[in-house]
Amino acid sequence: MRVLGVDPGLTRCGIAVVDGGTGRTVRCVAVDVVRTPPDADLASRLLAVADAVEDWLERHQPDVVAVERVFSQYNVRTAMGTAQAGGVVALAAARRGLPVAFHTPSEVKAAVTGSGRADKAQVTTMVTRLLGLDSAPRPADAADALALGICHLWRAPMRARLAEAEARAAELTRRHRARLAEAGRRAAGKGTTP
Amino acid sequence: MRVLGVDPGLTRCGIAVVDGGTGRTVRCVAVDVVRTPPDADLASRLLAVADAVEDWLERHQPDVVAVERVFSQYNVRTAMGTAQAGGVVALAAARRGLPVAFHTPSEVKAAVTGSGRADKAQVTTMVTRLLGLDSAPRPADAADALALGICHLWRAPMRARLAEAEARAAELTRRHRARLAEAGRRAAGKGTTP
């Protein structure tokens, strides 16, 4: 499976393609940081991010797009810009019919370091090690995009198993209810009408 | 001037086209609310909003797109969805080379009611009156999108005058500095070198 991981942002947007191999092996296909000028207007910055993502989707043909989910940040203005950038990334994927998965920063950190509270340096160290890179990806946004890709590859099978278990449970519940309803109907048929 | 006003949202996205006439007259061309199912995944909801906006841009050919700027809300999750919807709206406008303006809720309220703290009922009442509508636009998101259009039409000339005044001030400052520099050079030329 090939994942396009995006750490959305307007000033710096981390973007990476990671391939999953057998077991837990992962491979870095490409990584970069898209930058847009802070003094440009918001709409043209979003357009630059959207164009870059579409170019990567076209060039690398991923199977899925993983985006970092932003809940809140110290700076509300920055958080809104980040959310908007994430929105145009998800839109680009949806336009191509690709599934989009959102992972929280703590899920990403936990996936690559084992701790949801790991710092940026730990994430960068583990990403470098897991992907067998010669040097640490810089800036942190690039490492985050790679971590997101790895997180998705490792979480996806777990998610699929979970979804399968939920579907099975729902099917059992449905059958149980159907049997109950059938028993109720039979009982009513046998009973006396007042 | 024709404005497409959008009150972004995923569950309900208000969308309206307002024409500005001579003086302060305004006319409602179209208004609607785009809804996306809350149980659908985020990417497909954003796609539905983007498709609707693109359809409106194509059908109504506005000169500018005005979007409500979201800073924060009680519910951070909702605020993020709103920001993402606003992002895809801005992107659709930018793709067509249309200017995008963001107005805060208090700017919109102040424009149509005179008070930045007006409630939803006041905004709806004033929008109905200003546009000479037979009945109040429902739900509130539809009224908000119309209010946004009116706000933009009325604020745009003020903004343009402000930008002009700022440009004039910058030019005067530049000339003044140039004269000072010239005077400095002349004084240096006349002075004695130690």
Short mmCIF file of C-alpha atoms in Angstrom, two decimals:
data_model
loop_
_atom_site.label_atom_id
_atom_site.label_comp_id
_atom_site.label_asym_id
_atom_site.label_seq_id
_atom_site.Cartn_x
_atom_site.Cartn_y
_atom_site.Cartn_z
CA MET A 1 0.00 0.00 0.00
CA ARG A 2 1.19 3.50 -0.86
CA VAL A 3 0.23 6.40 1.41
CA LEU A 4 0.45 10.13 0.77
CA GLY A 5 0.93 11.73 4.18
CA VAL A 6 0.23 15.43 4.59
CA ASP A 7 0.98 17.61 7.62
CA PRO A 8 -1.22 20.50 6.51
CA GLY A 9 -0.14 24.11 6.83
CA LEU A 10 0.00 27.33 4.87
CA THR A 11 3.51 28.55 5.69
CA ARG A 12 4.95 25.03 5.61
CA CYS A 13 2.99 21.97 4.48
CA GLY A 14 4.82 18.66 4.92
CA ILE A 15 4.12 16.12 2.17
CA ALA A 16 5.46 12.58 1.87
CA VAL A 17 4.88 9.30 0.08
CA VAL A 18 5.54 6.10 2.04
CA ASP A 19 5.22 2.53 0.79
CA GLY A 20 4.37 -0.33 3.10
CA GLY A 21 6.13 -3.63 2.50
CA THR A 22 5.76 -7.03 4.14
CA GLY A 23 5.45 -7.03 7.93
CA ARG A 24 6.30 -3.68 9.37
CA THR A 25 8.81 -2.55 6.76
CA VAL A 26 8.24 0.92 5.35
CA ARG A 27 9.98 2.81 2.57
CA CYS A 28 10.25 6.53 1.85
CA VAL A 29 9.39 7.26 -1.79
CA ALA A 30 9.45 11.06 -1.64
CA VAL A 31 9.26 13.85 0.89
CA ASP A 32 9.12 17.63 0.64
CA VAL A 33 7.75 20.76 2.23
CA VAL A 34 5.42 23.06 0.30
CA ARG A 35 5.76 26.70 1.32
CA THR A 36 3.46 29.61 0.55
CA PRO A 37 4.33 33.27 1.21
CA PRO A 38 2.80 34.55 4.50
CA ASP A 39 2.02 37.91 2.87
CA ALA A 40 -0.02 36.33 0.03
CA ASP A 41 -3.81 36.27 0.36
CA LEU A 42 -5.39 33.18 1.91
CA ALA A 43 -7.18 31.98 -1.23
CA SER A 44 -4.02 31.97 -3.35
CA ARG A 45 -2.10 30.19 -0.57
CA LEU A 46 -4.79 27.49 -0.47
CA LEU A 47 -4.60 27.24 -4.25
CA ALA A 48 -0.81 26.73 -4.09
CA VAL A 49 -1.25 23.92 -1.52
CA ALA A 50 -4.03 22.31 -3.60
CA ASP A 51 -1.93 22.48 -6.79
CA ALA A 52 1.06 20.89 -5.05
CA VAL A 53 -1.05 18.06 -3.60
CA GLU A 54 -2.71 17.38 -6.96
CA ASP A 55 0.72 17.25 -8.58
CA TRP A 56 1.89 14.69 -5.98
CA LEU A 57 -1.29 12.60 -6.38
CA GLU A 58 -0.70 12.52 -10.12
CA ARG A 59 3.00 11.73 -9.89
CA HIS A 60 2.92 9.15 -7.08
CA GLN A 61 -0.54 7.56 -7.45
CA PRO A 62 -1.08 6.73 -3.76
CA ASP A 63 -3.82 4.32 -2.63
CA VAL A 64 -4.86 6.50 0.30
CA VAL A 65 -4.26 9.98 1.70
CA ALA A 66 -3.51 10.46 5.41
CA VAL A 67 -3.92 13.93 6.87
CA GLU A 68 -3.04 15.19 10.32
CA ARG A 69 -6.18 16.09 12.22
CA VAL A 70 -5.95 19.47 13.93
CA PHE A 71 -8.07 19.98 17.02
CA SER A 72 -6.71 23.19 18.42
CA GLN A 73 -3.48 25.07 18.72
CA TYR A 74 -2.08 27.91 20.79
CA ASN A 75 -2.81 30.30 17.96
CA VAL A 76 -6.42 30.08 16.77
CA ARG A 77 -5.61 31.97 13.57
CA THR A 78 -2.89 29.46 12.67
CA ALA A 79 -5.20 26.55 13.57
CA MET A 80 -7.84 27.87 11.18
CA GLY A 81 -5.30 28.20 8.35
CA THR A 82 -4.09 24.68 9.07
CA ALA A 83 -7.67 23.35 9.05
CA GLN A 84 -8.35 25.11 5.74
CA ALA A 85 -5.19 23.65 4.20
CA GLY A 86 -6.24 20.20 5.48
CA GLY A 87 -9.64 20.75 3.91
CA VAL A 88 -8.26 21.40 0.43
CA VAL A 89 -5.99 18.34 0.74
CA ALA A 90 -8.98 16.13 1.65
CA LEU A 91 -10.93 17.66 -1.24
CA ALA A 92 -8.15 16.87 -3.75
CA ALA A 93 -8.19 13.24 -2.60
CA ALA A 94 -12.00 13.01 -2.69
CA ARG A 95 -12.01 14.41 -6.25
CA ARG A 96 -9.92 11.39 -7.27
CA GLY A 97 -12.08 8.97 -5.32
CA LEU A 98 -9.24 8.22 -2.92
CA PRO A 99 -10.00 7.39 0.72
CA VAL A 100 -8.85 10.02 3.23
CA ALA A 101 -7.89 9.14 6.79
CA PHE A 102 -7.29 11.62 9.58
CA HIS A 103 -4.89 10.85 12.41
CA THR A 104 -4.34 13.01 15.48
CA PRO A 105 -0.81 14.19 16.35
CA SER A 106 -0.78 11.88 19.39
CA GLU A 107 -1.78 8.86 17.27
CA VAL A 108 1.08 9.68 14.90
CA LYS A 109 3.59 10.12 17.70
CA ALA A 110 2.43 6.91 19.41
CA ALA A 111 2.71 4.97 16.15
CA VAL A 112 6.35 5.86 15.50
CA THR A 113 7.78 6.38 19.01
CA GLY A 114 5.44 4.37 21.25
CA SER A 115 4.43 7.52 23.14
CA GLY A 116 1.69 9.96 22.24
CA ARG A 117 3.63 12.70 24.02
CA ALA A 118 6.95 12.30 22.21
CA ASP A 119 8.70 15.52 21.16
CA LYS A 120 9.62 16.55 17.63
CA ALA A 121 13.23 15.34 18.00
CA GLN A 122 12.08 11.83 18.99
CA VAL A 123 9.67 11.68 16.06
CA THR A 124 12.41 12.76 13.64
CA THR A 125 14.88 10.21 15.10
CA MET A 126 12.40 7.33 14.82
CA VAL A 127 11.25 8.30 11.32
CA THR A 128 14.89 8.40 10.16
CA ARG A 129 15.54 4.99 11.73
CA LEU A 130 12.32 3.27 10.59
CA LEU A 131 12.76 4.40 7.00
CA GLY A 132 16.53 3.74 7.02
CA LEU A 133 17.31 7.26 5.83
CA ASP A 134 20.91 8.50 5.59
CA SER A 135 20.04 11.82 7.19
CA ALA A 136 17.18 13.19 9.27
CA PRO A 137 14.41 14.77 7.19
CA ARG A 138 14.21 18.54 7.75
CA PRO A 139 12.26 20.63 8.67
CA ALA A 140 10.04 18.93 11.30
CA ASP A 141 7.04 19.23 8.94
CA ALA A 142 8.74 16.84 6.49
CA ALA A 143 9.39 14.31 9.28
CA ASP A 144 5.77 14.71 10.44
CA ALA A 145 4.43 13.93 6.98
CA LEU A 146 6.56 10.76 6.85
CA ALA A 147 5.45 9.79 10.38
CA LEU A 148 1.85 10.25 9.28
CA GLY A 149 2.39 7.87 6.35
CA ILE A 150 3.97 5.24 8.64
CA CYS A 151 1.19 5.73 11.19
CA HIS A 152 -1.42 5.08 8.53
CA LEU A 153 0.31 1.96 7.21
CA TRP A 154 0.52 0.50 10.70
CA ARG A 155 -2.89 1.58 11.89
CA ALA A 156 -4.77 0.63 8.71
CA PRO A 157 -4.74 -3.17 9.27
CA MET A 158 -5.83 -2.60 12.89
CA ARG A 159 -8.61 -0.31 11.72
CA ALA A 160 -9.72 -2.82 9.09
CA ARG A 161 -9.85 -5.61 11.69
CA LEU A 162 -11.83 -3.33 13.98
CA ALA A 163 -14.29 -2.41 11.24
CA GLU A 164 -14.67 -6.12 10.38
CA ALA A 165 -15.37 -7.00 14.02
CA GLU A 166 -17.90 -4.17 14.25
CA ALA A 167 -19.64 -5.31 11.06
CA ARG A 168 -19.77 -8.87 12.41
CA ALA A 169 -21.21 -7.67 15.72
CA ALA A 170 -23.82 -5.58 13.88
CA GLU A 171 -24.78 -8.60 11.76
CA LEU A 172 -25.17 -10.79 14.88
CA THR A 173 -27.31 -8.09 16.52
CA ARG A 174 -29.45 -7.85 13.40
CA ARG A 175 -29.99 -11.63 13.28
CA HIS A 176 -30.77 -11.73 17.00
CA ARG A 177 -33.38 -8.97 16.61
CA ALA A 178 -34.90 -10.71 13.58
CA ARG A 179 -35.21 -13.94 15.60
CA LEU A 180 -36.80 -12.07 18.50
CA ALA A 181 -39.29 -10.38 16.17
CA GLU A 182 -40.11 -13.72 14.54
CA ALA A 183 -40.67 -15.31 17.99
CA GLY A 184 -42.89 -12.36 18.93
CA ARG A 185 -44.98 -12.78 15.78
CA ARG A 186 -45.38 -16.50 16.40
CA ALA A 187 -46.41 -15.90 20.02
CA ALA A 188 -48.95 -13.28 18.88
CA GLY A 189 -50.35 -15.71 16.25
CA LYS A 190 -50.84 -18.40 18.89
CA GLY A 191 -52.27 -16.03 21.50
CA THR A 192 -55.94 -15.01 21.86
CA THR A 193 -57.14 -11.64 20.65
CA PRO A 194 -59.08 -9.90 23.42
CA MET B 1 -21.19 44.30 -8.61
CA ARG B 2 -22.36 40.76 -7.93
CA VAL B 3 -21.28 38.97 -4.75
CA LEU B 4 -21.49 35.30 -3.87
CA GLY B 5 -21.80 35.18 -0.09
CA VAL B 6 -21.03 31.93 1.73
CA ASP B 7 -21.63 31.14 5.38
CA PRO B 8 -19.45 28.02 5.42
CA GLY B 9 -20.47 24.84 7.18
CA LEU B 10 -20.65 21.11 6.65
CA THR B 11 -24.11 20.34 8.05
CA ARG B 12 -25.60 23.55 6.66
CA CYS B 13 -23.74 25.90 4.31
CA GLY B 14 -25.57 29.14 3.51
CA ILE B 15 -25.02 30.37 -0.05
CA ALA B 16 -26.42 33.52 -1.66
CA VAL B 17 -25.96 35.82 -4.62
CA VAL B 18 -26.56 39.53 -4.05
CA ASP B 19 -26.34 42.32 -6.63
CA GLY B 20 -25.41 45.86 -5.67
CA GLY B 21 -27.24 48.65 -7.43
CA THR B 22 -26.82 52.42 -7.30
CA GLY B 23 -26.37 53.93 -3.85
CA ARG B 24 -27.12 51.42 -1.17
CA THR B 25 -29.73 49.36 -3.01
CA VAL B 26 -29.17 45.62 -2.94
CA ARG B 27 -31.02 42.80 -4.66
CA CYS B 28 -31.28 39.10 -3.85
CA VAL B 29 -30.56 36.98 -6.92
CA ALA B 30 -30.58 33.55 -5.30
CA VAL B 31 -30.23 31.98 -1.89
CA ASP B 32 -30.08 28.41 -0.64
CA VAL B 33 -28.59 26.15 1.98
CA VAL B 34 -26.34 23.26 1.02
CA ARG B 35 -26.59 20.33 3.41
CA THR B 36 -24.30 17.34 3.74
CA PRO B 37 -25.09 14.24 5.83
CA PRO B 38 -23.39 14.35 9.27
CA ASP B 39 -22.64 10.62 9.05
CA ALA B 40 -20.78 10.93 5.73
CA ASP B 41 -16.98 11.09 5.84
CA LEU B 42 -15.35 14.51 5.98
CA ALA B 43 -13.73 14.36 2.54
CA SER B 44 -16.99 13.57 0.75
CA ARG B 45 -18.78 16.32 2.68
CA LEU B 46 -16.13 18.81 1.58
CA LEU B 47 -16.50 17.54 -1.97
CA ALA B 48 -20.28 18.12 -1.84
CA VAL B 49 -19.75 21.71 -0.61
CA ALA B 50 -17.09 22.35 -3.27
CA ASP B 51 -19.32 20.95 -6.04
CA ALA B 52 -22.25 23.14 -4.94
CA VAL B 53 -20.09 26.28 -4.82
CA GLU B 54 -18.61 25.56 -8.24
CA ASP B 55 -22.10 25.08 -9.62
CA TRP B 56 -23.17 28.45 -8.19
CA LEU B 57 -20.06 30.19 -9.52
CA GLU B 58 -20.80 28.78 -12.96
CA ARG B 59 -24.50 29.64 -12.90
CA HIS B 60 -24.33 33.11 -11.34
CA GLN B 61 -20.89 34.39 -12.45
CA PRO B 62 -20.20 36.62 -9.44
CA ASP B 63 -17.43 39.26 -9.46
CA VAL B 64 -16.25 38.41 -5.98
CA VAL B 65 -16.74 35.77 -3.28
CA ALA B 66 -17.32 36.81 0.34
CA VAL B 67 -16.80 34.18 3.03
CA GLU B 68 -17.51 34.38 6.74
CA ARG B 69 -14.26 34.28 8.68
CA VAL B 70 -14.37 31.85 11.59
CA PHE B 71 -12.11 32.58 14.52
CA SER B 72 -13.36 30.21 17.13
CA GLN B 73 -16.56 28.64 18.29
CA TYR B 74 -17.80 26.86 21.39
CA ASN B 75 -17.21 23.53 19.72
CA VAL B 76 -13.66 23.20 18.37
CA ARG B 77 -14.61 20.22 16.22
CA THR B 78 -17.38 22.21 14.53
CA ALA B 79 -15.07 25.22 14.10
CA MET B 80 -12.53 23.02 12.29
CA GLY B 81 -15.21 21.64 9.94
CA THR B 82 -16.40 25.17 9.28
CA ALA B 83 -12.87 26.35 8.56
CA GLN B 84 -12.31 23.42 6.19
CA ALA B 85 -15.55 24.19 4.34
CA GLY B 86 -14.48 27.86 4.12
CA GLY B 87 -11.15 26.70 2.73
CA VAL B 88 -12.68 24.74 -0.14
CA VAL B 89 -14.96 27.70 -0.95
CA ALA B 90 -11.95 30.05 -1.13
CA LEU B 91 -10.13 27.49 -3.27
CA ALA B 92 -13.02 27.26 -5.75
CA ALA B 93 -12.97 31.05 -6.12
CA ALA B 94 -9.19 31.18 -6.48
CA ARG B 95 -9.31 28.49 -9.19
CA ARG B 96 -11.48 30.89 -11.22
CA GLY B 97 -9.24 33.86 -10.49
CA LEU B 98 -11.99 35.51 -8.44
CA PRO B 99 -11.08 37.71 -5.46
CA VAL B 100 -12.08 36.31 -2.07
CA ALA B 101 -12.90 38.53 0.90
CA PHE B 102 -13.34 37.34 4.47
CA HIS B 103 -15.62 39.18 6.86
CA THR B 104 -16.00 38.42 10.55
CA PRO B 105 -19.47 37.70 11.99
CA SER B 106 -19.40 41.02 13.86
CA GLU B 107 -18.53 42.96 10.67
CA VAL B 108 -21.48 41.28 8.95
CA LYS B 109 -23.88 42.00 11.82
CA ALA B 110 -22.69 45.61 12.08
CA ALA B 111 -23.13 46.12 8.33
CA VAL B 112 -26.78 45.08 8.25
CA THR B 113 -28.04 45.99 11.75
CA GLY B 114 -25.64 48.70 12.92
CA SER B 115 -24.51 46.55 15.82
CA GLY B 116 -21.76 43.94 15.84
CA ARG B 117 -23.59 42.14 18.63
CA ALA B 118 -27.01 41.80 16.97
CA ASP B 119 -28.74 38.44 17.35
CA LYS B 120 -29.81 36.09 14.55
CA ALA B 121 -33.42 37.38 14.57
CA GLN B 122 -32.28 41.00 14.04
CA VAL B 123 -29.98 39.96 11.19
CA THR B 124 -32.83 38.03 9.51
CA THR B 125 -35.25 40.95 9.96
CA MET B 126 -32.83 43.48 8.47
CA VAL B 127 -31.83 41.21 5.58
CA THR B 128 -35.52 40.69 4.72
CA ARG B 129 -36.14 44.46 4.86
CA LEU B 130 -33.00 45.55 2.98
CA LEU B 131 -33.58 43.10 0.15
CA GLY B 132 -37.35 43.74 0.08
CA LEU B 133 -38.14 40.03 0.42
CA ASP B 134 -41.72 38.82 0.84
CA SER B 135 -40.75 36.39 3.58
CA ALA B 136 -37.78 35.93 5.88
CA PRO B 137 -35.09 33.65 4.47
CA ARG B 138 -34.84 30.40 6.46
CA PRO B 139 -32.81 28.86 8.04
CA ALA B 140 -30.51 31.43 9.69
CA ASP B 141 -27.61 30.21 7.51
CA ALA B 142 -29.44 31.44 4.40
CA ALA B 143 -29.99 34.88 6.00
CA ASP B 144 -26.33 34.94 7.06
CA ALA B 145 -25.14 34.28 3.51
CA LEU B 146 -27.32 37.16 2.24
CA ALA B 147 -26.06 39.43 5.05
CA LEU B 148 -22.51 38.56 4.06
CA GLY B 149 -23.21 39.61 0.46
CA ILE B 150 -24.70 42.92 1.60
CA CYS B 151 -21.81 43.46 4.02
CA HIS B 152 -19.32 42.99 1.20
CA LEU B 153 -21.14 45.35 -1.16
CA TRP B 154 -21.22 48.07 1.47
CA ARG B 155 -17.75 47.52 2.84
CA ALA B 156 -16.00 47.16 -0.53
CA PRO B 157 -16.08 50.88 -1.46
CA MET B 158 -14.90 51.78 2.06
CA ARG B 159 -12.08 49.25 1.76
CA ALA B 160 -11.10 50.59 -1.64
CA ARG B 161 -10.99 54.18 -0.31
CA LEU B 162 -8.93 53.01 2.65
CA ALA B 163 -6.47 51.17 0.39
CA GLU B 164 -6.21 54.30 -1.80
CA ALA B 165 -5.54 56.51 1.22
CA GLU B 166 -2.90 54.08 2.47
CA ALA B 167 -1.21 53.99 -0.93
CA ARG B 168 -1.18 57.82 -1.03
CA ALA B 169 0.30 57.99 2.47
CA ALA B 170 2.96 55.44 1.53
CA GLU B 171 3.85 57.48 -1.57
CA LEU B 172 4.15 60.69 0.49
CA THR B 173 6.37 58.89 3.01
CA ARG B 174 8.54 57.55 0.18
CA ARG B 175 8.96 61.04 -1.33
CA HIS B 176 9.72 62.56 2.04
CA ARG B 177 12.41 59.94 2.71
CA ALA B 178 13.90 60.46 -0.76
CA ARG B 179 14.10 64.23 -0.10
CA LEU B 180 15.74 63.64 3.28
CA ALA B 181 18.28 61.27 1.73
CA GLU B 182 19.00 63.79 -1.03
CA ALA B 183 19.48 66.58 1.56
CA GLY B 184 21.78 64.25 3.52
CA ARG B 185 23.88 63.52 0.43
CA ARG B 186 24.16 67.25 -0.37
CA ALA B 187 25.20 68.10 3.20
CA ALA B 188 27.83 65.33 3.09
CA GLY B 189 29.16 66.67 -0.23
CA LYS B 190 29.58 70.16 1.25
CA GLY B 191 31.06 68.93 4.55
CA THR B 192 34.76 68.31 5.25
CA THR B 193 36.15 64.80 5.35
CA PRO B 194 38.22 64.27 8.51
#
